[in-house]
Amino acid sequence: MRIAEIFHSIQGEGALVGVPSVFVRTSGCNLRCAWCDTPYTSWRPEGGDWSLERILEAAAVYPARHVVLTGGEPMIARGIVELSRGLRRGGRHLTIETAGTVFEAVECDLMSISPKLANSTPEGEWGERHERLRIQVDTLRRLMAAYEHQLKFVLARPEDADELCRLVRTLDADPARVVLMPEGVETGVLLKRGAWLAEICKREGFRFSPRLHVELYGNRRGT
Ligand code: SF4
């Protein structure tokens, strides 16, 4: 399996924000978000081919009880089902971060599903493919039915709320499981966008999520 990095940090987003966690980041993605904050796993995928044993050993070095399997898109990584099983051993809590376009029968304690809104679609040759793939309603329904989950959305402008509210209604999702985050990798931009985002959360009953890792460490790899 191609691994971009394994590191120990603080969960910066979503329901478990603030929880010390080991991050296992696979490389490779079926989407190409215009604002992707890990282009080294999507636009220009990096990383070596790791065996399952080596990944589990590297993750076990850290004392954290929580593990986050992220990417890229971990659900397209070869051996993801076995890796999910291995990472949960010993009673560790596993979150899987996915865009929700692919279903695999993985094991996890929290399926963190982040469907990509139209603000993610890039210009150029990837645009049409990304646009076609980014929302897979049947797959989203399947993931939501099978796992404890949250639905995490990245908003770049207030108008994005229209698309996300339509999708939440289509999925008949519980607003309490819907988490909104501002798009951006600079604290100033996040604060500015957070102001109108908070109003949408208040109006719709969604949860607001900061991007704590950006505030703590800046937009740096391995954090
Ligand atoms: S789905 Fe995630 S990893 Fe893939 S391009 Fe979008 S932001 Fe990057």
PDB file of C-alpha atoms and ligand atoms in Angstrom:
ATOM      1  CA  MET A   1       0.000   0.000   0.000  1.00  0.00           C
ATOM      2  CA  ARG A   2       1.313   3.433  -0.894  1.00  0.00           C
ATOM      3  CA  ILE A   3       1.842   5.497   2.262  1.00  0.00           C
ATOM      4  CA  ALA A   4       2.579   9.232   2.200  1.00  0.00           C
ATOM      5  CA  GLU A   5       3.221   9.644   5.942  1.00  0.00           C
ATOM      6  CA  ILE A   6       2.516   8.343   9.443  1.00  0.00           C
ATOM      7  CA  PHE A   7       2.657  10.848  12.276  1.00  0.00           C
ATOM      8  CA  HIS A   8       1.360  11.733  15.744  1.00  0.00           C
ATOM      9  CA  SER A   9      -0.714  14.880  16.113  1.00  0.00           C
ATOM     10  CA  ILE A  10      -3.974  16.355  17.410  1.00  0.00           C
ATOM     11  CA  GLN A  11      -7.196  15.677  15.504  1.00  0.00           C
ATOM     12  CA  GLY A  12      -7.956  19.109  14.089  1.00  0.00           C
ATOM     13  CA  GLU A  13     -11.451  18.609  12.641  1.00  0.00           C
ATOM     14  CA  GLY A  14     -14.862  17.166  13.327  1.00  0.00           C
ATOM     15  CA  ALA A  15     -16.451  15.445  16.311  1.00  0.00           C
ATOM     16  CA  LEU A  16     -13.114  14.323  17.797  1.00  0.00           C
ATOM     17  CA  VAL A  17     -11.341  17.651  17.488  1.00  0.00           C
ATOM     18  CA  GLY A  18      -8.572  17.960  20.046  1.00  0.00           C
ATOM     19  CA  VAL A  19      -7.988  14.226  20.537  1.00  0.00           C
ATOM     20  CA  PRO A  20      -4.330  13.093  20.239  1.00  0.00           C
ATOM     21  CA  SER A  21      -4.197  10.650  17.337  1.00  0.00           C
ATOM     22  CA  VAL A  22      -1.862   8.724  15.080  1.00  0.00           C
ATOM     23  CA  PHE A  23      -2.450   9.590  11.429  1.00  0.00           C
ATOM     24  CA  VAL A  24      -1.842   7.016   8.705  1.00  0.00           C
ATOM     25  CA  ARG A  25      -2.013   8.780   5.363  1.00  0.00           C
ATOM     26  CA  THR A  26      -2.376   6.724   2.189  1.00  0.00           C
ATOM     27  CA  SER A  27      -1.312   8.213  -1.124  1.00  0.00           C
ATOM     28  CA  GLY A  28      -3.566   8.258  -4.180  1.00  0.00           C
ATOM     29  CA  CYS A  29      -7.008   9.736  -4.753  1.00  0.00           C
ATOM     30  CA  ASN A  30      -9.796   9.327  -7.300  1.00  0.00           C
ATOM     31  CA  LEU A  31     -10.705  13.038  -7.024  1.00  0.00           C
ATOM     32  CA  ARG A  32      -8.709  16.231  -7.665  1.00  0.00           C
ATOM     33  CA  CYS A  33     -10.066  19.018  -5.476  1.00  0.00           C
ATOM     34  CA  ALA A  34      -8.958  22.450  -6.645  1.00  0.00           C
ATOM     35  CA  TRP A  35      -8.053  23.382  -3.057  1.00  0.00           C
ATOM     36  CA  CYS A  36      -6.674  19.981  -1.946  1.00  0.00           C
ATOM     37  CA  ASP A  37      -4.503  20.556   1.132  1.00  0.00           C
ATOM     38  CA  THR A  38      -2.566  17.299   0.587  1.00  0.00           C
ATOM     39  CA  PRO A  39      -1.629  17.520  -3.119  1.00  0.00           C
ATOM     40  CA  TYR A  40       1.217  15.083  -2.412  1.00  0.00           C
ATOM     41  CA  THR A  41      -1.512  12.390  -2.144  1.00  0.00           C
ATOM     42  CA  SER A  42      -3.651  13.460  -5.123  1.00  0.00           C
ATOM     43  CA  TRP A  43      -2.277  15.802  -7.787  1.00  0.00           C
ATOM     44  CA  ARG A  44       1.320  14.623  -7.330  1.00  0.00           C
ATOM     45  CA  PRO A  45       1.076  11.425  -5.286  1.00  0.00           C
ATOM     46  CA  GLU A  46       4.216  10.585  -3.309  1.00  0.00           C
ATOM     47  CA  GLY A  47       5.183   7.818  -0.940  1.00  0.00           C
ATOM     48  CA  GLY A  48       6.618   4.349  -0.875  1.00  0.00           C
ATOM     49  CA  ASP A  49       4.999   0.928  -0.993  1.00  0.00           C
ATOM     50  CA  TRP A  50       4.622  -0.302   2.624  1.00  0.00           C
ATOM     51  CA  SER A  51       3.678  -3.764   3.828  1.00  0.00           C
ATOM     52  CA  LEU A  52       0.786  -4.166   6.258  1.00  0.00           C
ATOM     53  CA  GLU A  53       3.209  -5.214   9.015  1.00  0.00           C
ATOM     54  CA  ARG A  54       5.412  -2.174   8.522  1.00  0.00           C
ATOM     55  CA  ILE A  55       2.419   0.205   8.678  1.00  0.00           C
ATOM     56  CA  LEU A  56       1.107  -1.407  11.866  1.00  0.00           C
ATOM     57  CA  GLU A  57       4.550  -1.295  13.480  1.00  0.00           C
ATOM     58  CA  ALA A  58       5.043   2.380  12.598  1.00  0.00           C
ATOM     59  CA  ALA A  59       1.592   3.307  13.958  1.00  0.00           C
ATOM     60  CA  ALA A  60       2.168   1.327  17.163  1.00  0.00           C
ATOM     61  CA  VAL A  61       5.219   3.417  18.101  1.00  0.00           C
ATOM     62  CA  TYR A  62       2.954   6.214  19.367  1.00  0.00           C
ATOM     63  CA  PRO A  63       0.975   6.081  22.613  1.00  0.00           C
ATOM     64  CA  ALA A  64      -2.317   7.448  21.172  1.00  0.00           C
ATOM     65  CA  ARG A  65      -5.496   5.386  21.612  1.00  0.00           C
ATOM     66  CA  HIS A  66      -7.029   7.012  18.534  1.00  0.00           C
ATOM     67  CA  VAL A  67      -5.933   6.308  14.965  1.00  0.00           C
ATOM     68  CA  VAL A  68      -7.034   8.202  11.859  1.00  0.00           C
ATOM     69  CA  LEU A  69      -6.763   6.532   8.474  1.00  0.00           C
ATOM     70  CA  THR A  70      -6.736   9.304   5.913  1.00  0.00           C
ATOM     71  CA  GLY A  71      -5.445  10.197   2.475  1.00  0.00           C
ATOM     72  CA  GLY A  72      -5.727  10.854  -0.340  1.00  0.00           C
ATOM     73  CA  GLU A  73      -8.649   8.470  -0.527  1.00  0.00           C
ATOM     74  CA  PRO A  74      -7.927   5.523   1.780  1.00  0.00           C
ATOM     75  CA  MET A  75     -10.913   3.538   0.461  1.00  0.00           C
ATOM     76  CA  ILE A  76      -9.129   2.987  -2.877  1.00  0.00           C
ATOM     77  CA  ALA A  77      -5.890   1.777  -1.275  1.00  0.00           C
ATOM     78  CA  ARG A  78      -5.051  -1.892  -1.881  1.00  0.00           C
ATOM     79  CA  GLY A  79      -5.374  -3.853   1.395  1.00  0.00           C
ATOM     80  CA  ILE A  80      -7.493  -1.209   3.145  1.00  0.00           C
ATOM     81  CA  VAL A  81      -9.833  -3.787   4.742  1.00  0.00           C
ATOM     82  CA  GLU A  82      -6.948  -5.689   6.359  1.00  0.00           C
ATOM     83  CA  LEU A  83      -5.290  -2.449   7.448  1.00  0.00           C
ATOM     84  CA  SER A  84      -8.498  -1.209   9.081  1.00  0.00           C
ATOM     85  CA  ARG A  85      -8.754  -4.466  11.033  1.00  0.00           C
ATOM     86  CA  GLY A  86      -5.115  -4.307  12.102  1.00  0.00           C
ATOM     87  CA  LEU A  87      -5.290  -0.695  13.260  1.00  0.00           C
ATOM     88  CA  ARG A  88      -8.269  -1.415  15.520  1.00  0.00           C
ATOM     89  CA  ARG A  89      -6.501  -4.219  17.340  1.00  0.00           C
ATOM     90  CA  GLY A  90      -5.792  -3.648  20.990  1.00  0.00           C
ATOM     91  CA  GLY A  91      -8.952  -1.601  21.446  1.00  0.00           C
ATOM     92  CA  ARG A  92      -7.793   1.417  19.471  1.00  0.00           C
ATOM     93  CA  HIS A  93     -10.423   3.781  18.099  1.00  0.00           C
ATOM     94  CA  LEU A  94     -10.244   4.097  14.322  1.00  0.00           C
ATOM     95  CA  THR A  95     -11.582   6.995  12.278  1.00  0.00           C
ATOM     96  CA  ILE A  96     -11.560   6.702   8.494  1.00  0.00           C
ATOM     97  CA  GLU A  97     -11.556   9.956   6.529  1.00  0.00           C
ATOM     98  CA  THR A  98     -13.141   9.486   3.097  1.00  0.00           C
ATOM     99  CA  ALA A  99     -14.805  11.566   0.406  1.00  0.00           C
ATOM    100  CA  GLY A 100     -17.541   8.914   0.306  1.00  0.00           C
ATOM    101  CA  THR A 101     -17.316   7.895  -3.355  1.00  0.00           C
ATOM    102  CA  VAL A 102     -16.230   4.273  -2.775  1.00  0.00           C
ATOM    103  CA  PHE A 103     -17.565   1.552  -0.450  1.00  0.00           C
ATOM    104  CA  GLU A 104     -15.303  -1.100   1.071  1.00  0.00           C
ATOM    105  CA  ALA A 105     -16.250  -3.366   3.972  1.00  0.00           C
ATOM    106  CA  VAL A 106     -13.663  -1.876   6.322  1.00  0.00           C
ATOM    107  CA  GLU A 107     -13.824  -1.862  10.109  1.00  0.00           C
ATOM    108  CA  CYS A 108     -13.951   1.468  11.900  1.00  0.00           C
ATOM    109  CA  ASP A 109     -15.447   3.298  14.862  1.00  0.00           C
ATOM    110  CA  LEU A 110     -16.162   6.543  13.027  1.00  0.00           C
ATOM    111  CA  MET A 111     -16.650   6.934   9.279  1.00  0.00           C
ATOM    112  CA  SER A 112     -15.826  10.567   8.651  1.00  0.00           C
ATOM    113  CA  ILE A 113     -17.425  11.232   5.274  1.00  0.00           C
ATOM    114  CA  SER A 114     -16.528  14.430   3.474  1.00  0.00           C
ATOM    115  CA  PRO A 115     -18.552  14.780   0.259  1.00  0.00           C
ATOM    116  CA  LYS A 116     -16.999  17.372  -1.997  1.00  0.00           C
ATOM    117  CA  LEU A 117     -19.141  20.343  -3.024  1.00  0.00           C
ATOM    118  CA  ALA A 118     -18.976  22.169  -6.382  1.00  0.00           C
ATOM    119  CA  ASN A 119     -16.395  24.560  -4.923  1.00  0.00           C
ATOM    120  CA  SER A 120     -13.879  21.701  -5.159  1.00  0.00           C
ATOM    121  CA  THR A 121     -14.100  21.161  -8.929  1.00  0.00           C
ATOM    122  CA  PRO A 122     -10.873  22.155 -10.677  1.00  0.00           C
ATOM    123  CA  GLU A 123     -10.337  23.802 -14.047  1.00  0.00           C
ATOM    124  CA  GLY A 124      -8.658  21.791 -16.759  1.00  0.00           C
ATOM    125  CA  GLU A 125      -8.487  18.140 -17.719  1.00  0.00           C
ATOM    126  CA  TRP A 126      -9.565  16.750 -14.318  1.00  0.00           C
ATOM    127  CA  GLY A 127     -12.643  18.988 -14.123  1.00  0.00           C
ATOM    128  CA  GLU A 128     -15.147  16.744 -15.902  1.00  0.00           C
ATOM    129  CA  ARG A 129     -14.047  13.540 -14.155  1.00  0.00           C
ATOM    130  CA  HIS A 130     -13.999  15.145 -10.711  1.00  0.00           C
ATOM    131  CA  GLU A 131     -17.438  16.667 -11.274  1.00  0.00           C
ATOM    132  CA  ARG A 132     -18.870  13.304 -12.360  1.00  0.00           C
ATOM    133  CA  LEU A 133     -17.413  11.422  -9.382  1.00  0.00           C
ATOM    134  CA  ARG A 134     -17.556  13.799  -6.435  1.00  0.00           C
ATOM    135  CA  ILE A 135     -21.097  12.983  -5.201  1.00  0.00           C
ATOM    136  CA  GLN A 136     -22.206   9.324  -5.187  1.00  0.00           C
ATOM    137  CA  VAL A 137     -25.546   9.325  -3.393  1.00  0.00           C
ATOM    138  CA  ASP A 138     -25.940   5.530  -3.253  1.00  0.00           C
ATOM    139  CA  THR A 139     -22.443   5.090  -1.823  1.00  0.00           C
ATOM    140  CA  LEU A 140     -23.041   7.828   0.740  1.00  0.00           C
ATOM    141  CA  ARG A 141     -26.276   6.147   1.831  1.00  0.00           C
ATOM    142  CA  ARG A 142     -24.503   2.800   2.156  1.00  0.00           C
ATOM    143  CA  LEU A 143     -21.680   4.236   4.257  1.00  0.00           C
ATOM    144  CA  MET A 144     -24.146   6.109   6.485  1.00  0.00           C
ATOM    145  CA  ALA A 145     -26.223   2.979   7.033  1.00  0.00           C
ATOM    146  CA  ALA A 146     -23.235   0.760   7.796  1.00  0.00           C
ATOM    147  CA  TYR A 147     -21.167   2.936  10.128  1.00  0.00           C
ATOM    148  CA  GLU A 148     -21.245   5.404  12.963  1.00  0.00           C
ATOM    149  CA  HIS A 149     -20.558   8.526  10.915  1.00  0.00           C
ATOM    150  CA  GLN A 150     -20.237  12.231  10.518  1.00  0.00           C
ATOM    151  CA  LEU A 151     -20.741  14.240   7.320  1.00  0.00           C
ATOM    152  CA  LYS A 152     -18.059  16.885   7.002  1.00  0.00           C
ATOM    153  CA  PHE A 153     -18.320  19.686   4.445  1.00  0.00           C
ATOM    154  CA  VAL A 154     -15.802  22.302   3.375  1.00  0.00           C
ATOM    155  CA  LEU A 155     -17.418  25.641   2.494  1.00  0.00           C
ATOM    156  CA  ALA A 156     -15.607  28.370   0.588  1.00  0.00           C
ATOM    157  CA  ARG A 157     -18.495  30.827   0.200  1.00  0.00           C
ATOM    158  CA  PRO A 158     -21.944  31.294   1.797  1.00  0.00           C
ATOM    159  CA  GLU A 159     -23.723  30.129  -1.396  1.00  0.00           C
ATOM    160  CA  ASP A 160     -22.196  26.663  -0.877  1.00  0.00           C
ATOM    161  CA  ALA A 161     -24.828  26.145   1.821  1.00  0.00           C
ATOM    162  CA  ASP A 162     -27.538  25.733  -0.853  1.00  0.00           C
ATOM    163  CA  GLU A 163     -25.862  22.693  -2.400  1.00  0.00           C
ATOM    164  CA  LEU A 164     -25.015  21.147   0.953  1.00  0.00           C
ATOM    165  CA  CYS A 165     -28.531  21.615   2.364  1.00  0.00           C
ATOM    166  CA  ARG A 166     -29.980  19.962  -0.758  1.00  0.00           C
ATOM    167  CA  LEU A 167     -27.647  17.013  -0.278  1.00  0.00           C
ATOM    168  CA  VAL A 168     -28.429  16.734   3.436  1.00  0.00           C
ATOM    169  CA  ARG A 169     -32.146  16.601   2.556  1.00  0.00           C
ATOM    170  CA  THR A 170     -31.557  14.020  -0.208  1.00  0.00           C
ATOM    171  CA  LEU A 171     -29.644  11.835   2.237  1.00  0.00           C
ATOM    172  CA  ASP A 172     -32.162  12.473   5.014  1.00  0.00           C
ATOM    173  CA  ALA A 173     -29.132  13.082   7.237  1.00  0.00           C
ATOM    174  CA  ASP A 174     -29.359  13.987  10.908  1.00  0.00           C
ATOM    175  CA  PRO A 175     -28.246  17.667  11.159  1.00  0.00           C
ATOM    176  CA  ALA A 176     -26.431  16.805  14.397  1.00  0.00           C
ATOM    177  CA  ARG A 177     -24.035  14.641  12.370  1.00  0.00           C
ATOM    178  CA  VAL A 178     -23.340  17.388   9.819  1.00  0.00           C
ATOM    179  CA  VAL A 179     -20.119  19.292  10.428  1.00  0.00           C
ATOM    180  CA  LEU A 180     -19.136  22.440   8.528  1.00  0.00           C
ATOM    181  CA  MET A 181     -15.608  23.748   8.130  1.00  0.00           C
ATOM    182  CA  PRO A 182     -14.260  26.814   6.342  1.00  0.00           C
ATOM    183  CA  GLU A 183     -12.034  26.226   3.334  1.00  0.00           C
ATOM    184  CA  GLY A 184      -8.550  27.650   3.772  1.00  0.00           C
ATOM    185  CA  VAL A 185      -5.070  26.983   5.109  1.00  0.00           C
ATOM    186  CA  GLU A 186      -4.407  30.368   6.736  1.00  0.00           C
ATOM    187  CA  THR A 187      -5.760  31.402  10.126  1.00  0.00           C
ATOM    188  CA  GLY A 188      -6.980  34.812   8.859  1.00  0.00           C
ATOM    189  CA  VAL A 189      -8.994  33.246   6.033  1.00  0.00           C
ATOM    190  CA  LEU A 190     -10.465  30.602   8.366  1.00  0.00           C
ATOM    191  CA  LEU A 191     -11.556  33.259  10.880  1.00  0.00           C
ATOM    192  CA  LYS A 192     -13.186  35.394   8.197  1.00  0.00           C
ATOM    193  CA  ARG A 193     -15.051  32.490   6.642  1.00  0.00           C
ATOM    194  CA  GLY A 194     -15.876  31.116  10.090  1.00  0.00           C
ATOM    195  CA  ALA A 195     -18.007  34.196  10.823  1.00  0.00           C
ATOM    196  CA  TRP A 196     -20.627  33.431   8.132  1.00  0.00           C
ATOM    197  CA  LEU A 197     -20.211  29.685   8.564  1.00  0.00           C
ATOM    198  CA  ALA A 198     -21.251  29.933  12.209  1.00  0.00           C
ATOM    199  CA  GLU A 199     -24.482  31.659  11.145  1.00  0.00           C
ATOM    200  CA  ILE A 200     -25.309  28.784   8.763  1.00  0.00           C
ATOM    201  CA  CYS A 201     -24.677  26.303  11.600  1.00  0.00           C
ATOM    202  CA  LYS A 202     -26.992  28.230  13.918  1.00  0.00           C
ATOM    203  CA  ARG A 203     -29.721  28.392  11.280  1.00  0.00           C
ATOM    204  CA  GLU A 204     -29.567  24.711  10.241  1.00  0.00           C
ATOM    205  CA  GLY A 205     -28.517  23.005  13.494  1.00  0.00           C
ATOM    206  CA  PHE A 206     -25.189  21.834  12.031  1.00  0.00           C
ATOM    207  CA  ARG A 207     -21.949  21.581  13.980  1.00  0.00           C
ATOM    208  CA  PHE A 208     -19.125  24.070  13.420  1.00  0.00           C
ATOM    209  CA  SER A 209     -15.607  22.663  13.202  1.00  0.00           C
ATOM    210  CA  PRO A 210     -12.399  24.656  13.372  1.00  0.00           C
ATOM    211  CA  ARG A 211      -9.263  23.444  11.585  1.00  0.00           C
ATOM    212  CA  LEU A 212      -7.261  23.261  14.769  1.00  0.00           C
ATOM    213  CA  HIS A 213      -4.146  21.741  13.183  1.00  0.00           C
ATOM    214  CA  VAL A 214      -3.835  24.826  10.942  1.00  0.00           C
ATOM    215  CA  GLU A 215      -4.137  27.120  13.975  1.00  0.00           C
ATOM    216  CA  LEU A 216      -1.616  25.074  15.981  1.00  0.00           C
ATOM    217  CA  TYR A 217       0.973  24.231  13.344  1.00  0.00           C
ATOM    218  CA  GLY A 218       0.183  26.183  10.180  1.00  0.00           C
ATOM    219  CA  ASN A 219      -0.290  24.377   6.906  1.00  0.00           C
ATOM    220  CA  ARG A 220       2.611  21.964   7.409  1.00  0.00           C
ATOM    221  CA  ARG A 221       3.018  18.391   6.351  1.00  0.00           C
ATOM    222  CA  GLY A 222       3.151  15.801   9.159  1.00  0.00           C
ATOM    223  CA  THR A 223       0.883  17.746  11.498  1.00  0.00           C
TER     224      THR A 223
HETATM  225  S1  SF4 B   1     -10.650  14.078  -1.880  1.00  0.00           S
HETATM  226 FE1  SF4 B   1      -9.195  14.797  -0.322  1.00  0.00          FE
HETATM  227  S2  SF4 B   1      -7.173  14.045  -0.986  1.00  0.00           S
HETATM  228 FE2  SF4 B   1      -8.588  13.813  -2.728  1.00  0.00          FE
HETATM  229  S3  SF4 B   1      -8.229  15.684  -3.925  1.00  0.00           S
HETATM  230 FE3  SF4 B   1      -9.964  16.085  -2.540  1.00  0.00          FE
HETATM  231  S4  SF4 B   1      -9.070  17.018  -0.691  1.00  0.00           S
HETATM  232 FE4  SF4 B   1      -7.384  16.061  -1.880  1.00  0.00          FE
END
